[in-house]
Short mmCIF file of C-alpha atoms in Angstrom, two decimals:
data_model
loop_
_atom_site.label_atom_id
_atom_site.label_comp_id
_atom_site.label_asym_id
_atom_site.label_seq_id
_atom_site.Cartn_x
_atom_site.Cartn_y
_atom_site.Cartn_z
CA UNK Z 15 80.09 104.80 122.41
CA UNK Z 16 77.50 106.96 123.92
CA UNK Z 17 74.52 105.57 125.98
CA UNK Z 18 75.89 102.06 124.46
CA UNK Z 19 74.14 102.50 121.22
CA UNK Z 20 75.39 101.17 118.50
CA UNK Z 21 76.66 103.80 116.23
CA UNK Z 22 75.09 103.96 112.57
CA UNK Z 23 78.75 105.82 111.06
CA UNK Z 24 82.21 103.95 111.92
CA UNK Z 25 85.53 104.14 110.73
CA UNK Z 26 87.35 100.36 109.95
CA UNK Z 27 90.69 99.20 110.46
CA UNK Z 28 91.04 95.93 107.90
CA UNK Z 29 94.40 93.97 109.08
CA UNK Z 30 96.20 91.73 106.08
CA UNK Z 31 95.94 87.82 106.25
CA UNK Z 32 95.71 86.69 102.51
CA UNK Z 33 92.79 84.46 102.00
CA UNK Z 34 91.38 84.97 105.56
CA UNK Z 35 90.49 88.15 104.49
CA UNK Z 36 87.19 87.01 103.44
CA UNK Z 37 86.44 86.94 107.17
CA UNK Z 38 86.52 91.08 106.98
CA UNK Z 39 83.74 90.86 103.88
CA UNK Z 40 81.65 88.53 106.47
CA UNK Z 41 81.82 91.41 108.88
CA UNK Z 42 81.43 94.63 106.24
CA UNK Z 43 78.39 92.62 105.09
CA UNK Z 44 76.32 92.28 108.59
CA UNK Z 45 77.48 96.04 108.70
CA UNK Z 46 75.82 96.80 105.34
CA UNK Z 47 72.93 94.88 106.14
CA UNK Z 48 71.94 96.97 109.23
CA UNK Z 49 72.78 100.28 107.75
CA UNK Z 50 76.17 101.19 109.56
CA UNK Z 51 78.08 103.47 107.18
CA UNK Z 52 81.58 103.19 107.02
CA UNK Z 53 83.35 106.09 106.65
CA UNK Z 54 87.27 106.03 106.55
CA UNK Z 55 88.87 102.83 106.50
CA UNK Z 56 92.47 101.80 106.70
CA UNK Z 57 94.22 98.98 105.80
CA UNK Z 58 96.94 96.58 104.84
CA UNK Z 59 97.72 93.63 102.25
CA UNK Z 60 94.38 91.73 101.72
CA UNK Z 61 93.00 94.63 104.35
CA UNK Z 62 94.54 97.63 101.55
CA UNK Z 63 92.83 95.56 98.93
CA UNK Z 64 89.48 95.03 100.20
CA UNK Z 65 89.45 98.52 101.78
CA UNK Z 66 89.87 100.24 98.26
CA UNK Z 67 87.06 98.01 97.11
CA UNK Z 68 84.71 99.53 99.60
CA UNK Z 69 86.07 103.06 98.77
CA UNK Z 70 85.41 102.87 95.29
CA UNK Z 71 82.06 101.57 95.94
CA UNK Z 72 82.14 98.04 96.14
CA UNK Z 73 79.34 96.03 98.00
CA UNK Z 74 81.08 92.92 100.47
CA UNK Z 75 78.74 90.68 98.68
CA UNK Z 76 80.35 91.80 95.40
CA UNK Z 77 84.25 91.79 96.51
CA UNK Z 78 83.32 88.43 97.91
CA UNK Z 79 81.66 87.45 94.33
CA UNK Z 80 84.56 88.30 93.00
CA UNK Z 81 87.24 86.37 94.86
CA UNK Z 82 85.69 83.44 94.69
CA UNK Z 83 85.89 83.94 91.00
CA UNK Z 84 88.59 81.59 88.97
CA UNK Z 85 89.29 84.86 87.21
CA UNK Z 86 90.52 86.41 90.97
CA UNK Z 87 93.56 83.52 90.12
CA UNK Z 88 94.66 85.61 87.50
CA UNK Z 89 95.94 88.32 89.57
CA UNK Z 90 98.91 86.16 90.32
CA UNK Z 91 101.40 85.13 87.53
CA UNK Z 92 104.90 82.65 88.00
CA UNK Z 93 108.01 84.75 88.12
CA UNK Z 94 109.96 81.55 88.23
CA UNK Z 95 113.82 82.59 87.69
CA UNK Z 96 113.43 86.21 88.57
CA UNK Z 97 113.89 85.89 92.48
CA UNK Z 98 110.79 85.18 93.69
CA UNK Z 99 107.45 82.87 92.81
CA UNK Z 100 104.71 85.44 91.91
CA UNK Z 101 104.33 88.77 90.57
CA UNK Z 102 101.14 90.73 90.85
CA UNK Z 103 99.63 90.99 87.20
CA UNK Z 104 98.15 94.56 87.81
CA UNK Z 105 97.00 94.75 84.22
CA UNK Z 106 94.48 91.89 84.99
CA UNK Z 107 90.71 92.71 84.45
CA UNK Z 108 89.35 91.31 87.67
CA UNK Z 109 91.87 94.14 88.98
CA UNK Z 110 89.64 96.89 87.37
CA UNK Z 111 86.48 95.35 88.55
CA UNK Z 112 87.58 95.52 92.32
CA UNK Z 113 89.63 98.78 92.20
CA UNK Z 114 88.09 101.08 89.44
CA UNK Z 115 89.13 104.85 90.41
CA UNK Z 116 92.54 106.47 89.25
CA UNK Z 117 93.07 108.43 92.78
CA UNK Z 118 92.56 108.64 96.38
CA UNK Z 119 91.02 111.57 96.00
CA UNK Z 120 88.00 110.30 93.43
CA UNK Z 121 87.24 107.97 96.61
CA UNK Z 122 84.12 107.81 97.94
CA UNK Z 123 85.59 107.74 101.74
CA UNK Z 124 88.69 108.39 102.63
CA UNK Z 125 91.62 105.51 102.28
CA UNK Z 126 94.38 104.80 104.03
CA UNK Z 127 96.79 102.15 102.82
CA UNK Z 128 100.19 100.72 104.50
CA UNK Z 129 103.15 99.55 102.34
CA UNK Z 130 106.47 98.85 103.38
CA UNK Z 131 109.46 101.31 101.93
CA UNK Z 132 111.90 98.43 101.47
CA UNK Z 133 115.85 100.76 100.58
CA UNK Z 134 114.34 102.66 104.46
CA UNK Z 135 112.97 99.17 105.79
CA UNK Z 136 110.01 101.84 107.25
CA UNK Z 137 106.27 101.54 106.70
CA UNK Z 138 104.42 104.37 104.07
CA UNK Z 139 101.35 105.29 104.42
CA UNK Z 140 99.11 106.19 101.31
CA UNK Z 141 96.36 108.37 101.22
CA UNK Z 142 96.64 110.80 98.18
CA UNK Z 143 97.54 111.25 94.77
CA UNK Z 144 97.21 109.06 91.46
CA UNK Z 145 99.52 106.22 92.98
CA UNK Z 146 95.95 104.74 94.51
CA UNK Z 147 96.21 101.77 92.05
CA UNK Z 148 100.30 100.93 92.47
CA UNK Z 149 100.30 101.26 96.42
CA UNK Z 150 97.34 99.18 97.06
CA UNK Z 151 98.84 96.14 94.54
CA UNK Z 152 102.13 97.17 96.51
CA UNK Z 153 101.07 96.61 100.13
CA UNK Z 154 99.64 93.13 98.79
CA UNK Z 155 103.13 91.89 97.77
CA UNK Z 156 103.55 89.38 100.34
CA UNK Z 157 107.76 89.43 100.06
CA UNK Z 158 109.65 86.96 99.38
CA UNK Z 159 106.77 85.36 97.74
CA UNK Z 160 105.48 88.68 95.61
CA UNK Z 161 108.28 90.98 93.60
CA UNK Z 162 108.51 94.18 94.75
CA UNK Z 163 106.57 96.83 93.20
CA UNK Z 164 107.60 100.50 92.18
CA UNK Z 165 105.41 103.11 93.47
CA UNK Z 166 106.80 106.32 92.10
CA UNK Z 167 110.72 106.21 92.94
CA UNK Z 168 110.01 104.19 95.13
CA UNK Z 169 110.64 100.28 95.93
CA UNK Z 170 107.56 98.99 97.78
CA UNK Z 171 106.22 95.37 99.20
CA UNK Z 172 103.48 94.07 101.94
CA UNK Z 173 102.98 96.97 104.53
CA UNK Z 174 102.31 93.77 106.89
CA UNK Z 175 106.03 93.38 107.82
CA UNK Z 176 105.82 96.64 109.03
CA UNK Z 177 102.44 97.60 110.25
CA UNK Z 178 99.69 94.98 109.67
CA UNK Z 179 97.24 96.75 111.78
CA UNK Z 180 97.39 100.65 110.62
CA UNK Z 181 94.64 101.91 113.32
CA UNK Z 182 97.05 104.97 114.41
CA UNK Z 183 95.29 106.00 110.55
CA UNK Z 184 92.25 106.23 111.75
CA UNK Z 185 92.48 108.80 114.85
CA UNK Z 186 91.90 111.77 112.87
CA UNK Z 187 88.32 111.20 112.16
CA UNK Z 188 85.10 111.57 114.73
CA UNK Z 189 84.21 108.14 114.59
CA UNK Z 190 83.94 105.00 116.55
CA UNK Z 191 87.13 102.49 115.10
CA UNK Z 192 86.04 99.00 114.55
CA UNK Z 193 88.93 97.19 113.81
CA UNK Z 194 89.38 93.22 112.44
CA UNK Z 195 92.73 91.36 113.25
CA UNK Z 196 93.07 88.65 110.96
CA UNK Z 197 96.23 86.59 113.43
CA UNK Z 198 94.94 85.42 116.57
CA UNK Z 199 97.45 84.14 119.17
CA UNK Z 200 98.90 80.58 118.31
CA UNK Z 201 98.84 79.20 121.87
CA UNK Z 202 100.81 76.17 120.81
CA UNK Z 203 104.53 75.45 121.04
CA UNK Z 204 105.88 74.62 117.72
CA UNK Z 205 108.08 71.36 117.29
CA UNK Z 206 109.98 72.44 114.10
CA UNK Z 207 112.54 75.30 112.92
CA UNK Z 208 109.88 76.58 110.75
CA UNK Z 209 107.44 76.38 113.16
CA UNK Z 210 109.46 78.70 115.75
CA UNK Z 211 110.44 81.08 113.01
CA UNK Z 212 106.95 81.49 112.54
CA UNK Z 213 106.28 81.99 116.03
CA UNK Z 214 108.72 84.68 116.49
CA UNK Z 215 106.74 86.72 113.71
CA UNK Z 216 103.48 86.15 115.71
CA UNK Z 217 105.25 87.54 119.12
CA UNK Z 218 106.56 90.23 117.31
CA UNK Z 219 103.09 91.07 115.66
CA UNK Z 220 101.38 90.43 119.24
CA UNK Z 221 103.13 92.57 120.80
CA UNK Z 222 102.54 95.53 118.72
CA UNK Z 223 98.61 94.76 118.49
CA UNK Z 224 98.47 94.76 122.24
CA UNK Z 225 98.79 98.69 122.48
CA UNK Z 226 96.87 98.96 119.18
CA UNK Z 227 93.83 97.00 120.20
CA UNK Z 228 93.04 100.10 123.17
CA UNK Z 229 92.54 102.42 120.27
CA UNK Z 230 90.01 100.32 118.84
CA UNK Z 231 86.12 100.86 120.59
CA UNK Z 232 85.42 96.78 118.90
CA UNK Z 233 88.03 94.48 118.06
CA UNK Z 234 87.26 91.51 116.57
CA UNK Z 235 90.23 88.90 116.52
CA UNK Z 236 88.55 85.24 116.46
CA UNK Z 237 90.69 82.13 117.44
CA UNK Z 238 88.50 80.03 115.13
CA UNK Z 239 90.75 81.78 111.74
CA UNK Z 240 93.69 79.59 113.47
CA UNK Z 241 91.90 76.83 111.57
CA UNK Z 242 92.17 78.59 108.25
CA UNK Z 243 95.26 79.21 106.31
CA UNK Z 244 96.54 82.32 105.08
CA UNK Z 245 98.17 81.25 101.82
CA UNK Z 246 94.58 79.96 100.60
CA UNK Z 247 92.08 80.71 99.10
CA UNK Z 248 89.81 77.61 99.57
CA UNK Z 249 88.43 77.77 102.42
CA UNK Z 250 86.96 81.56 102.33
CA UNK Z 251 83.70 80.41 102.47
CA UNK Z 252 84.19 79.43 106.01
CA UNK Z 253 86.08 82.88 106.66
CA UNK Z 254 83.11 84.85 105.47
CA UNK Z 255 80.47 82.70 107.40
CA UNK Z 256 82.83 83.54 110.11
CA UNK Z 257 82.81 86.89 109.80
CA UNK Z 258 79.10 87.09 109.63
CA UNK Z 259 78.81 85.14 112.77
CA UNK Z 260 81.05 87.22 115.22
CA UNK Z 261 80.16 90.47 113.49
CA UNK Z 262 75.77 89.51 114.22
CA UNK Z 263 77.26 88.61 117.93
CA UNK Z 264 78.69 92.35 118.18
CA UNK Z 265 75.43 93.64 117.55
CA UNK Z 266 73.09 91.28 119.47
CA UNK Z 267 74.86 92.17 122.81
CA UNK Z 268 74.22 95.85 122.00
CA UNK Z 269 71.48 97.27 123.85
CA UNK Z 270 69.59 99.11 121.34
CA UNK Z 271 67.98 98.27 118.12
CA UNK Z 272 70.67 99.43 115.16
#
């Protein structure tokens, strides 16, 4: 960034993490609040989902508003029997309330959102036509958890097994790339089988964000979202207040006045 200064237009890479994702509406909001305009944004899972939100308009205050809303719970329906636990009720009104635009191209910045192809086991990245809807409910279907969703011809689920950290999206533009990494490094050694499985995912994911993190001019990835868990949504009060925090900390070490 030139002469230091903060810049007042920045593009936003928005990583998934479920319920943690409340952390990136703590940041977005200190960026509102100052006057920062965001103008591209990328993102995957909770990431896609919050990112379409702000491209259709959406204030963070208001996404937050809304996931904290009992009526957020309806997104997710049993699909006990079928082959997995939930399916992603896309005809659900909160839907329309976070996610009200029938394209990418009635946007009002441009959208990038990662979903995983899973016949080509390959990620796909979505940025035009009337599918705006399908792939962002898509990259959100945390599999084996979520059914798969048809986008087109297409069989899609979470973009996260494949690319939770699209920044490579956001090289096209002229602006700065602030991007938000929702899975710290677990420093610990697990003690269980399920532990280590899940440890192998992180190494896999760390090693990826390594190289991706040097395309990024601020990279927030806090080791305090270890103490929240993903597959909750109770505790994204503390996510967002989070957010807020590390996000006012960016900006207080900058040198000028935003």
């Amino acid at each position: 960034m030139e002469n230091n200064q903060f810049p007042t237009e920045i593009s936003l890479c928005l990583s998934g993490g479920a319920g943690r994702g409340a952390y990136h509406l703590g940041v977005i909001s200190v960026l509102e609040e100052n006057g920062i305009k965001i103008k591209a944004v990328s993102g995957t899972s909770i990431g896609a989902l919050i990112g379409a939100s702000l491209a259709c308009g959406k204030s963070a205050a208001y996404i937050f508003e809304v996931m904290q809303s009992k009526e957020f719970r309806s997104v997710f329906q049993l699909s006990l029997g079928h082959g997995y636990l939930f399916k992603l009720n896309v005809n659900a009104t909160v839907v329309n309330k976070l996610i009200d635009k029938e394209s990418f191209e009635a946007l009002d910045i441009p959208l990038h959102v990662t979903a995983c192809d899973v016949k080509n086991e390959s990620p796909i990245y979505y940025d035009s036509g009337k599918v705006f809807k399908e792939a962002v409910l898509a990259s959100c279907s945390v599999a084996p958890l979520f059914s798969p969703v048809h986008v087109k011809d297409t069989l899609v689920v979470d973009g996260g097994l494949v690319d939770n950290f699209p920044v490579e999206q956001l090289q096209q533009y002229e602006y700065p790339i602030i991007g938000i990494n929702l899975f710290p490094k677990h420093k610990e050694v697990p003690k269980t089988i399920l532990g280590w499985l899940k440890k192998n995912i992180h190494i896999a994911w760390q090693s990826k964000y390594t190289a991706k993190k040097e395309l990024c001019d601020i990279y927030l990835c806090s080791e305090k979202l270890l103490n929240i868990k993903v597959f909750s949504f109770k505790n994204i009060d503390k996510a967002y207040i989070l957010g807020r925090e590390d996000m006012e900390e960016v900006l207080s070490h900058s040198p000028y006045a935003v």
